[in-house]
Amino acid sequence: MRAEILDGRKVAAQVKAALKEEVTQLKGRGLTPGLAVILVGDDPASQVYVGNKEKACRAVGIASFPHRLPAATGEEHLLQLIGRLNADPAVHGILVQLPLPRQLDANRVIQAIDPAKDVDGFHPVNAGRLAAGLPAFVPCTPQGVMHLLAAYNIPVAGRHAVVVGRSNIVGKPLVQLLLAADATVTVCHSKTRDLAAFTRTADILVAAVGRPRLITRDMVKPGAVVVDVGINRLPEGLVGDVDFEAVREVARYITPVPGGVGPLTIAMLLKNTLAAALAGRGGGPRGE
Ligand code: NDP
């Protein structure tokens, strides 16, 4: 069996086209969704991510408000900026690109964001609401994974999903989303003993680790759906956490890197920003 590719670029383009129409309509009613993007320091990967997010905003008509701060920025300065953005009616979403330089406490910074503008879904209020099954801003990457599965009509209910990785950004929220979609979920991490014994039982296997080609062919059940969230920069280019060419021979579906989950992540960020604007926060016209 040679796996069918889950084409994240194609699905993301569809999402963005629909969002563009919605944004155009909203603008006609006097509301322009706005996203503030804060980048501290000059990490090259972060610069690329932030640039891509700003470009994607422009492409669908969302106003982007970039804030590029020097690496030596103090926490009070950053918190004050977030305070101003929280109060700015033109800003519906606020994103702080991670990782932050060492002197900044990411938890404090994230908790300073108004949960109603937390389009990354990292604020503990949104994480808690997600875990409790309440409406919440859902982190973009796990939301993108679920969207990709749905776009290919891949059933989740009753299936065994194994998530490798338990970060607050990807693994944990993905576990919540899979549970909410009625999967039976196993979470693996760096202390898991005999990782392969778990991954081999997965109907849906998600790798969100950051270790190049950690998931090898022998770790995958024939016919499984394999979603590769990992982005690893090697001299030969970007690779995922899955040994793509070999695993492709046994899986039923597989995401490529790049071109899989990544494009969906940005599309979900735009979707969250539109939702924030529609929620009427940030001073959008009442009754929208
Ligand atoms: P983190 O480093 O925060 O988390 C990595 C997780 O993998 C941890 O839970 C860690 O376990 C676990 N882990 C590490 N080594 C192993 C191992 N050998 N076996 C099993 N589990 C292991 O990373 P993120 O969640 O932020 O990101 C994961 C990957 O996804 C990265 O490559 C990142 O670049 C990529 N990414 C891609 C995005 C996209 O848009 N496509 C968006 C966000 C991230 P423990 O908890 O025990 O330390």
mmCIF file of C-alpha atoms and ligand atoms in Angstrom:
data_model
loop_
_atom_site.group_PDB
_atom_site.id
_atom_site.type_symbol
_atom_site.label_atom_id
_atom_site.label_comp_id
_atom_site.label_asym_id
_atom_site.label_seq_id
_atom_site.Cartn_x
_atom_site.Cartn_y
_atom_site.Cartn_z
ATOM 1 C CA MET A 1 0.000 0.000 0.000
ATOM 2 C CA ARG A 2 1.243 3.490 -0.808
ATOM 3 C CA ALA A 3 -0.327 6.142 1.395
ATOM 4 C CA GLU A 4 -2.480 8.932 0.049
ATOM 5 C CA ILE A 5 -1.007 12.350 0.803
ATOM 6 C CA LEU A 6 -2.988 14.641 3.083
ATOM 7 C CA ASP A 7 -2.409 17.869 1.166
ATOM 8 C CA GLY A 8 -2.296 20.652 3.733
ATOM 9 C CA ARG A 9 -1.591 23.343 1.156
ATOM 10 C CA LYS A 10 -4.722 22.491 -0.801
ATOM 11 C CA VAL A 11 -6.980 22.322 2.247
ATOM 12 C CA ALA A 12 -5.500 25.527 3.702
ATOM 13 C CA ALA A 13 -6.134 27.335 0.406
ATOM 14 C CA GLN A 14 -9.795 26.304 0.582
ATOM 15 C CA VAL A 15 -10.084 27.559 4.166
ATOM 16 C CA LYS A 16 -8.424 30.844 3.268
ATOM 17 C CA ALA A 17 -10.651 31.399 0.245
ATOM 18 C CA ALA A 18 -13.753 30.991 2.432
ATOM 19 C CA LEU A 19 -12.270 33.285 5.099
ATOM 20 C CA LYS A 20 -11.479 35.928 2.495
ATOM 21 C CA GLU A 21 -15.124 36.046 1.473
ATOM 22 C CA GLU A 22 -16.261 36.362 5.072
ATOM 23 C CA VAL A 23 -13.717 39.099 5.803
ATOM 24 C CA THR A 24 -14.809 41.019 2.697
ATOM 25 C CA GLN A 25 -18.420 40.895 3.876
ATOM 26 C CA LEU A 26 -17.458 42.011 7.375
ATOM 27 C CA LYS A 27 -15.470 44.911 6.005
ATOM 28 C CA GLY A 28 -18.528 45.945 4.038
ATOM 29 C CA ARG A 29 -20.277 46.175 7.393
ATOM 30 C CA GLY A 30 -17.497 48.356 8.803
ATOM 31 C CA LEU A 31 -15.497 45.772 10.741
ATOM 32 C CA THR A 32 -11.942 44.900 9.748
ATOM 33 C CA PRO A 33 -10.536 41.993 11.764
ATOM 34 C CA GLY A 34 -7.107 42.885 13.143
ATOM 35 C CA LEU A 35 -4.245 40.740 14.418
ATOM 36 C CA ALA A 36 -1.297 42.091 16.411
ATOM 37 C CA VAL A 37 1.837 40.001 15.969
ATOM 38 C CA ILE A 38 4.631 40.473 18.491
ATOM 39 C CA LEU A 39 8.116 39.187 17.746
ATOM 40 C CA VAL A 40 10.882 39.676 20.308
ATOM 41 C CA GLY A 41 14.429 39.159 19.094
ATOM 42 C CA ASP A 42 15.786 37.917 15.790
ATOM 43 C CA ASP A 43 15.415 34.127 15.837
ATOM 44 C CA PRO A 44 15.522 33.259 12.119
ATOM 45 C CA ALA A 45 12.800 30.561 12.257
ATOM 46 C CA SER A 46 10.500 32.883 14.220
ATOM 47 C CA GLN A 47 11.081 35.635 11.665
ATOM 48 C CA VAL A 48 9.971 33.299 8.892
ATOM 49 C CA TYR A 49 6.872 32.174 10.845
ATOM 50 C CA VAL A 50 5.875 35.757 11.693
ATOM 51 C CA GLY A 51 6.444 36.892 8.119
ATOM 52 C CA ASN A 52 4.252 34.067 6.836
ATOM 53 C CA LYS A 53 1.494 34.917 9.315
ATOM 54 C CA GLU A 54 1.510 38.589 8.305
ATOM 55 C CA LYS A 55 1.450 37.676 4.634
ATOM 56 C CA ALA A 56 -1.477 35.296 5.206
ATOM 57 C CA CYS A 57 -3.393 38.046 7.034
ATOM 58 C CA ARG A 58 -2.945 40.431 4.134
ATOM 59 C CA ALA A 59 -4.027 37.775 1.630
ATOM 60 C CA VAL A 60 -7.440 37.374 3.281
ATOM 61 C CA GLY A 61 -7.899 41.060 4.170
ATOM 62 C CA ILE A 62 -7.158 40.872 7.914
ATOM 63 C CA ALA A 63 -5.244 43.905 9.183
ATOM 64 C CA SER A 64 -1.944 42.900 10.731
ATOM 65 C CA PHE A 65 -0.196 45.068 13.304
ATOM 66 C CA PRO A 66 3.442 43.979 13.565
ATOM 67 C CA HIS A 67 5.469 44.726 16.698
ATOM 68 C CA ARG A 68 9.109 43.767 16.362
ATOM 69 C CA LEU A 69 11.015 44.302 19.585
ATOM 70 C CA PRO A 70 14.742 43.967 20.301
ATOM 71 C CA ALA A 71 16.028 40.764 21.920
ATOM 72 C CA ALA A 72 16.893 42.675 25.124
ATOM 73 C CA THR A 73 13.289 43.841 25.668
ATOM 74 C CA GLY A 74 12.324 43.807 29.348
ATOM 75 C CA GLU A 75 9.236 42.025 30.624
ATOM 76 C CA GLU A 76 7.511 45.187 31.883
ATOM 77 C CA HIS A 77 7.873 46.786 28.462
ATOM 78 C CA LEU A 78 6.337 43.760 26.768
ATOM 79 C CA LEU A 79 3.514 43.520 29.320
ATOM 80 C CA GLN A 80 2.725 47.201 28.799
ATOM 81 C CA LEU A 81 2.521 46.685 25.045
ATOM 82 C CA ILE A 82 0.149 43.750 25.562
ATOM 83 C CA GLY A 83 -1.926 45.916 27.894
ATOM 84 C CA ARG A 84 -2.262 48.563 25.194
ATOM 85 C CA LEU A 85 -3.206 45.969 22.576
ATOM 86 C CA ASN A 86 -5.774 44.440 24.963
ATOM 87 C CA ALA A 87 -7.429 47.872 25.089
ATOM 88 C CA ASP A 88 -7.116 48.664 21.361
ATOM 89 C CA PRO A 89 -10.489 48.232 19.617
ATOM 90 C CA ALA A 90 -8.832 47.692 16.204
ATOM 91 C CA VAL A 91 -6.960 44.649 17.539
ATOM 92 C CA HIS A 92 -9.079 41.505 17.833
ATOM 93 C CA GLY A 93 -6.288 38.976 18.155
ATOM 94 C CA ILE A 94 -2.875 39.116 19.837
ATOM 95 C CA LEU A 95 -0.104 36.671 19.064
ATOM 96 C CA VAL A 96 3.262 36.529 20.804
ATOM 97 C CA GLN A 97 5.668 34.445 18.769
ATOM 98 C CA LEU A 98 7.395 31.785 20.861
ATOM 99 C CA PRO A 99 10.041 30.997 21.979
ATOM 100 C CA LEU A 100 10.804 34.224 23.836
ATOM 101 C CA PRO A 101 14.313 35.326 24.818
ATOM 102 C CA ARG A 102 15.490 33.889 28.132
ATOM 103 C CA GLN A 103 14.824 36.947 30.305
ATOM 104 C CA LEU A 104 11.097 36.817 29.497
ATOM 105 C CA ASP A 105 8.701 34.469 31.298
ATOM 106 C CA ALA A 106 6.454 33.046 28.559
ATOM 107 C CA ASN A 107 3.767 32.044 31.074
ATOM 108 C CA ARG A 108 3.488 35.556 32.476
ATOM 109 C CA VAL A 109 3.448 37.044 29.004
ATOM 110 C CA ILE A 110 0.730 34.695 27.743
ATOM 111 C CA GLN A 111 -1.370 35.278 30.846
ATOM 112 C CA ALA A 112 -1.242 39.031 30.195
ATOM 113 C CA ILE A 113 -3.182 38.573 26.946
ATOM 114 C CA ASP A 114 -6.933 39.130 27.215
ATOM 115 C CA PRO A 115 -8.338 35.567 26.790
ATOM 116 C CA ALA A 116 -10.882 37.030 24.346
ATOM 117 C CA LYS A 117 -7.981 38.105 22.098
ATOM 118 C CA ASP A 118 -5.867 34.968 22.663
ATOM 119 C CA VAL A 119 -6.102 33.654 19.108
ATOM 120 C CA ASP A 120 -3.242 31.209 19.744
ATOM 121 C CA GLY A 121 -5.341 29.576 22.471
ATOM 122 C CA PHE A 122 -2.393 29.377 24.885
ATOM 123 C CA HIS A 123 -3.941 31.319 27.792
ATOM 124 C CA PRO A 124 -4.814 29.004 30.720
ATOM 125 C CA VAL A 125 -8.421 30.219 30.512
ATOM 126 C CA ASN A 126 -8.699 28.905 26.961
ATOM 127 C CA ALA A 127 -6.765 25.711 27.779
ATOM 128 C CA GLY A 128 -9.128 25.107 30.697
ATOM 129 C CA ARG A 129 -12.233 25.842 28.663
ATOM 130 C CA LEU A 130 -11.051 23.412 25.983
ATOM 131 C CA ALA A 131 -10.431 20.698 28.595
ATOM 132 C CA ALA A 132 -13.858 21.365 30.112
ATOM 133 C CA GLY A 133 -15.594 21.085 26.745
ATOM 134 C CA LEU A 134 -16.572 24.780 26.683
ATOM 135 C CA PRO A 135 -16.212 27.137 23.714
ATOM 136 C CA ALA A 136 -12.599 28.307 23.565
ATOM 137 C CA PHE A 137 -9.874 29.547 21.289
ATOM 138 C CA VAL A 138 -8.205 26.303 20.268
ATOM 139 C CA PRO A 139 -4.455 26.269 19.508
ATOM 140 C CA CYS A 140 -3.942 26.493 15.773
ATOM 141 C CA THR A 141 -1.775 23.442 15.066
ATOM 142 C CA PRO A 142 -3.985 20.829 16.767
ATOM 143 C CA GLN A 143 -7.035 22.526 15.301
ATOM 144 C CA GLY A 144 -5.348 22.246 11.913
ATOM 145 C CA VAL A 145 -4.730 18.524 12.424
ATOM 146 C CA MET A 146 -8.432 17.956 13.144
ATOM 147 C CA HIS A 147 -9.425 20.084 10.154
ATOM 148 C CA LEU A 148 -7.151 18.088 7.856
ATOM 149 C CA LEU A 149 -8.611 14.765 9.044
ATOM 150 C CA ALA A 150 -12.141 16.107 8.542
ATOM 151 C CA ALA A 151 -11.301 17.457 5.077
ATOM 152 C CA TYR A 152 -10.391 13.920 3.987
ATOM 153 C CA ASN A 153 -13.424 12.401 5.744
ATOM 154 C CA ILE A 154 -11.170 10.352 7.989
ATOM 155 C CA PRO A 155 -13.269 8.983 10.834
ATOM 156 C CA VAL A 156 -11.985 9.603 14.356
ATOM 157 C CA ALA A 157 -14.744 8.294 16.619
ATOM 158 C CA GLY A 158 -13.929 4.950 18.187
ATOM 159 C CA ARG A 159 -10.453 4.840 16.705
ATOM 160 C CA HIS A 160 -7.241 4.583 18.644
ATOM 161 C CA ALA A 161 -5.258 7.807 18.327
ATOM 162 C CA VAL A 162 -1.696 7.870 19.629
ATOM 163 C CA VAL A 163 -0.194 11.320 20.136
ATOM 164 C CA VAL A 164 3.574 11.443 20.558
ATOM 165 C CA GLY A 165 4.360 14.709 22.362
ATOM 166 C CA ARG A 166 2.614 16.439 25.256
ATOM 167 C CA SER A 167 3.412 20.128 24.857
ATOM 168 C CA ASN A 168 0.852 22.779 25.789
ATOM 169 C CA ILE A 169 0.989 24.020 22.206
ATOM 170 C CA VAL A 170 0.379 20.800 20.298
ATOM 171 C CA GLY A 171 0.178 17.489 22.156
ATOM 172 C CA LYS A 172 -2.116 18.316 25.077
ATOM 173 C CA PRO A 173 -4.707 20.346 23.185
ATOM 174 C CA LEU A 174 -4.719 17.729 20.444
ATOM 175 C CA VAL A 175 -5.506 15.069 23.046
ATOM 176 C CA GLN A 176 -8.519 17.156 24.125
ATOM 177 C CA LEU A 177 -9.737 17.582 20.547
ATOM 178 C CA LEU A 178 -9.367 13.880 19.759
ATOM 179 C CA LEU A 179 -11.202 12.963 22.959
ATOM 180 C CA ALA A 180 -13.956 15.421 22.105
ATOM 181 C CA ALA A 181 -14.195 13.681 18.716
ATOM 182 C CA ASP A 182 -14.644 10.342 20.541
ATOM 183 C CA ALA A 183 -11.260 8.794 19.793
ATOM 184 C CA THR A 184 -9.584 6.545 22.318
ATOM 185 C CA VAL A 185 -6.388 8.462 23.024
ATOM 186 C CA THR A 186 -2.929 7.440 24.192
ATOM 187 C CA VAL A 187 -0.282 10.099 24.880
ATOM 188 C CA CYS A 188 3.418 9.290 24.633
ATOM 189 C CA HIS A 189 6.399 11.451 25.585
ATOM 190 C CA SER A 190 10.115 11.336 26.263
ATOM 191 C CA LYS A 191 9.710 9.088 29.307
ATOM 192 C CA THR A 192 7.489 6.555 27.519
ATOM 193 C CA ARG A 193 9.038 3.100 27.611
ATOM 194 C CA ASP A 194 8.931 1.162 24.357
ATOM 195 C CA LEU A 195 7.391 3.905 22.224
ATOM 196 C CA ALA A 196 7.006 1.548 19.264
ATOM 197 C CA ALA A 197 4.738 -0.783 21.263
ATOM 198 C CA PHE A 198 2.266 2.103 21.537
ATOM 199 C CA THR A 199 2.641 3.617 18.076
ATOM 200 C CA ARG A 200 2.060 0.209 16.456
ATOM 201 C CA THR A 201 -1.421 0.103 17.950
ATOM 202 C CA ALA A 202 -2.434 3.481 16.494
ATOM 203 C CA ASP A 203 -5.175 3.841 13.905
ATOM 204 C CA ILE A 204 -4.263 7.533 13.886
ATOM 205 C CA LEU A 205 -0.661 8.353 14.777
ATOM 206 C CA VAL A 206 0.362 11.956 15.391
ATOM 207 C CA ALA A 207 4.015 12.841 15.866
ATOM 208 C CA ALA A 208 4.619 16.230 17.550
ATOM 209 C CA VAL A 209 8.096 15.809 18.931
ATOM 210 C CA GLY A 210 10.811 17.686 17.066
ATOM 211 C CA ARG A 211 13.092 14.676 16.412
ATOM 212 C CA PRO A 212 13.909 14.081 12.741
ATOM 213 C CA ARG A 213 12.484 10.781 11.447
ATOM 214 C CA LEU A 214 11.777 9.409 14.946
ATOM 215 C CA ILE A 215 8.833 7.421 13.602
ATOM 216 C CA THR A 216 10.137 4.637 11.405
ATOM 217 C CA ARG A 217 8.254 2.167 9.235
ATOM 218 C CA ASP A 218 8.327 -0.639 11.827
ATOM 219 C CA MET A 219 6.560 1.670 14.327
ATOM 220 C CA VAL A 220 3.477 2.105 12.150
ATOM 221 C CA LYS A 221 0.508 -0.243 11.820
ATOM 222 C CA PRO A 222 -0.274 -1.021 8.176
ATOM 223 C CA GLY A 223 -3.235 1.113 7.097
ATOM 224 C CA ALA A 224 -2.748 3.783 9.784
ATOM 225 C CA VAL A 225 -3.273 7.505 9.318
ATOM 226 C CA VAL A 226 0.030 9.259 10.044
ATOM 227 C CA VAL A 227 0.106 12.970 10.824
ATOM 228 C CA ASP A 228 3.527 14.580 11.112
ATOM 229 C CA VAL A 229 3.554 17.861 13.029
ATOM 230 C CA GLY A 230 7.331 17.994 13.416
ATOM 231 C CA ILE A 231 9.458 20.586 11.694
ATOM 232 C CA ASN A 232 13.177 19.869 11.838
ATOM 233 C CA ARG A 233 15.788 21.909 10.015
ATOM 234 C CA LEU A 234 18.528 19.669 8.652
ATOM 235 C CA PRO A 235 21.309 20.572 6.214
ATOM 236 C CA GLU A 236 19.277 18.845 3.464
ATOM 237 C CA GLY A 237 16.187 20.931 4.282
ATOM 238 C CA LEU A 238 13.025 20.609 6.370
ATOM 239 C CA VAL A 239 12.045 17.147 7.569
ATOM 240 C CA GLY A 240 9.336 15.945 9.890
ATOM 241 C CA ASP A 241 9.305 13.528 12.811
ATOM 242 C CA VAL A 242 8.294 10.699 10.472
ATOM 243 C CA ASP A 243 10.516 8.813 8.056
ATOM 244 C CA PHE A 244 8.203 9.882 5.240
ATOM 245 C CA GLU A 245 9.343 7.744 2.304
ATOM 246 C CA ALA A 246 9.450 4.479 4.278
ATOM 247 C CA VAL A 247 6.277 5.048 6.309
ATOM 248 C CA ARG A 248 4.441 6.030 3.159
ATOM 249 C CA GLU A 249 4.749 2.406 2.022
ATOM 250 C CA VAL A 250 2.660 1.095 4.948
ATOM 251 C CA ALA A 251 0.309 3.927 5.951
ATOM 252 C CA ARG A 252 -3.125 4.619 4.427
ATOM 253 C CA TYR A 253 -2.763 8.408 4.692
ATOM 254 C CA ILE A 254 0.268 10.554 5.492
ATOM 255 C CA THR A 255 1.091 14.271 5.772
ATOM 256 C CA PRO A 256 4.219 15.590 4.059
ATOM 257 C CA VAL A 257 6.673 18.055 5.648
ATOM 258 C CA PRO A 258 6.525 20.743 4.456
ATOM 259 C CA GLY A 259 3.021 21.065 3.006
ATOM 260 C CA GLY A 260 1.078 19.093 5.612
ATOM 261 C CA VAL A 261 0.087 20.471 8.979
ATOM 262 C CA GLY A 262 2.055 23.739 8.689
ATOM 263 C CA PRO A 263 -0.240 25.534 6.184
ATOM 264 C CA LEU A 264 -3.293 24.529 8.238
ATOM 265 C CA THR A 265 -1.764 26.098 11.348
ATOM 266 C CA ILE A 266 -1.724 29.513 9.705
ATOM 267 C CA ALA A 267 -5.209 29.059 8.238
ATOM 268 C CA MET A 268 -6.559 28.265 11.735
ATOM 269 C CA LEU A 269 -4.883 31.394 13.110
ATOM 270 C CA LEU A 270 -6.790 33.478 10.562
ATOM 271 C CA LYS A 271 -9.984 31.607 11.441
ATOM 272 C CA ASN A 272 -9.480 32.320 15.147
ATOM 273 C CA THR A 273 -8.844 36.004 14.406
ATOM 274 C CA LEU A 274 -12.056 36.264 12.438
ATOM 275 C CA ALA A 275 -13.907 34.517 15.280
ATOM 276 C CA ALA A 276 -12.423 36.996 17.767
ATOM 277 C CA ALA A 277 -13.594 39.910 15.635
ATOM 278 C CA LEU A 278 -17.056 38.401 15.274
ATOM 279 C CA ALA A 279 -17.312 37.894 19.016
ATOM 280 C CA GLY A 280 -17.601 41.671 19.114
ATOM 281 C CA ARG A 281 -14.673 42.131 21.437
ATOM 282 C CA GLY A 282 -12.207 44.909 20.830
ATOM 283 C CA GLY A 283 -14.980 47.374 20.097
ATOM 284 C CA GLY A 284 -16.323 45.978 16.840
ATOM 285 C CA PRO A 285 -19.780 47.312 16.013
ATOM 286 C CA ARG A 286 -22.278 46.132 18.610
ATOM 287 C CA GLY A 287 -24.725 43.562 17.398
ATOM 288 C CA GLU A 288 -22.343 42.136 14.782
HETATM 289 P P1 NDP B 1 8.103 20.555 22.515
HETATM 290 O O1 NDP B 1 9.576 20.443 22.477
HETATM 291 O O2 NDP B 1 7.459 21.549 23.397
HETATM 292 O O3 NDP B 1 7.493 19.112 22.902
HETATM 293 C C1 NDP B 1 8.034 17.954 22.370
HETATM 294 C C2 NDP B 1 7.351 16.761 22.990
HETATM 295 O O4 NDP B 1 7.933 15.581 22.442
HETATM 296 C C3 NDP B 1 7.497 16.673 24.495
HETATM 297 O O5 NDP B 1 6.277 16.317 25.082
HETATM 298 C C4 NDP B 1 8.563 15.596 24.698
HETATM 299 O O6 NDP B 1 8.398 14.841 25.883
HETATM 300 C C5 NDP B 1 8.314 14.713 23.508
HETATM 301 N N1 NDP B 1 9.506 13.953 23.144
HETATM 302 C C6 NDP B 1 10.775 14.406 23.007
HETATM 303 N N2 NDP B 1 11.598 13.405 22.633
HETATM 304 C C7 NDP B 1 10.848 12.295 22.550
HETATM 305 C C8 NDP B 1 11.126 10.962 22.218
HETATM 306 N N3 NDP B 1 12.364 10.574 21.893
HETATM 307 N N4 NDP B 1 10.117 10.077 22.243
HETATM 308 C C9 NDP B 1 8.866 10.457 22.559
HETATM 309 N N5 NDP B 1 8.529 11.733 22.862
HETATM 310 C C10 NDP B 1 9.514 12.633 22.869
HETATM 311 O O7 NDP B 1 7.669 20.751 20.997
HETATM 312 P P2 NDP B 1 6.292 21.306 20.342
HETATM 313 O O8 NDP B 1 5.149 20.491 20.799
HETATM 314 O O9 NDP B 1 6.234 22.763 20.463
HETATM 315 O O10 NDP B 1 6.596 20.981 18.817
HETATM 316 C C11 NDP B 1 6.805 19.656 18.376
HETATM 317 C C12 NDP B 1 7.264 19.675 16.943
HETATM 318 O O11 NDP B 1 6.219 20.254 16.144
HETATM 319 C C13 NDP B 1 8.495 20.540 16.669
HETATM 320 O O12 NDP B 1 9.229 19.945 15.626
HETATM 321 C C14 NDP B 1 7.923 21.848 16.189
HETATM 322 O O13 NDP B 1 8.811 22.544 15.337
HETATM 323 C C15 NDP B 1 6.726 21.368 15.434
HETATM 324 N N6 NDP B 1 5.647 22.341 15.325
HETATM 325 C C16 NDP B 1 5.046 22.467 14.114
HETATM 326 C C17 NDP B 1 4.017 23.337 13.944
HETATM 327 C C18 NDP B 1 3.371 23.411 12.609
HETATM 328 O O14 NDP B 1 2.728 24.391 12.314
HETATM 329 N N7 NDP B 1 3.485 22.365 11.784
HETATM 330 C C19 NDP B 1 3.554 24.205 15.031
HETATM 331 C C20 NDP B 1 4.164 23.917 16.302
HETATM 332 C C21 NDP B 1 5.196 23.025 16.422
HETATM 333 P P3 NDP B 1 8.544 15.471 27.355
HETATM 334 O O15 NDP B 1 7.241 16.203 27.592
HETATM 335 O O16 NDP B 1 8.692 14.304 28.230
HETATM 336 O O17 NDP B 1 9.716 16.384 27.309
#
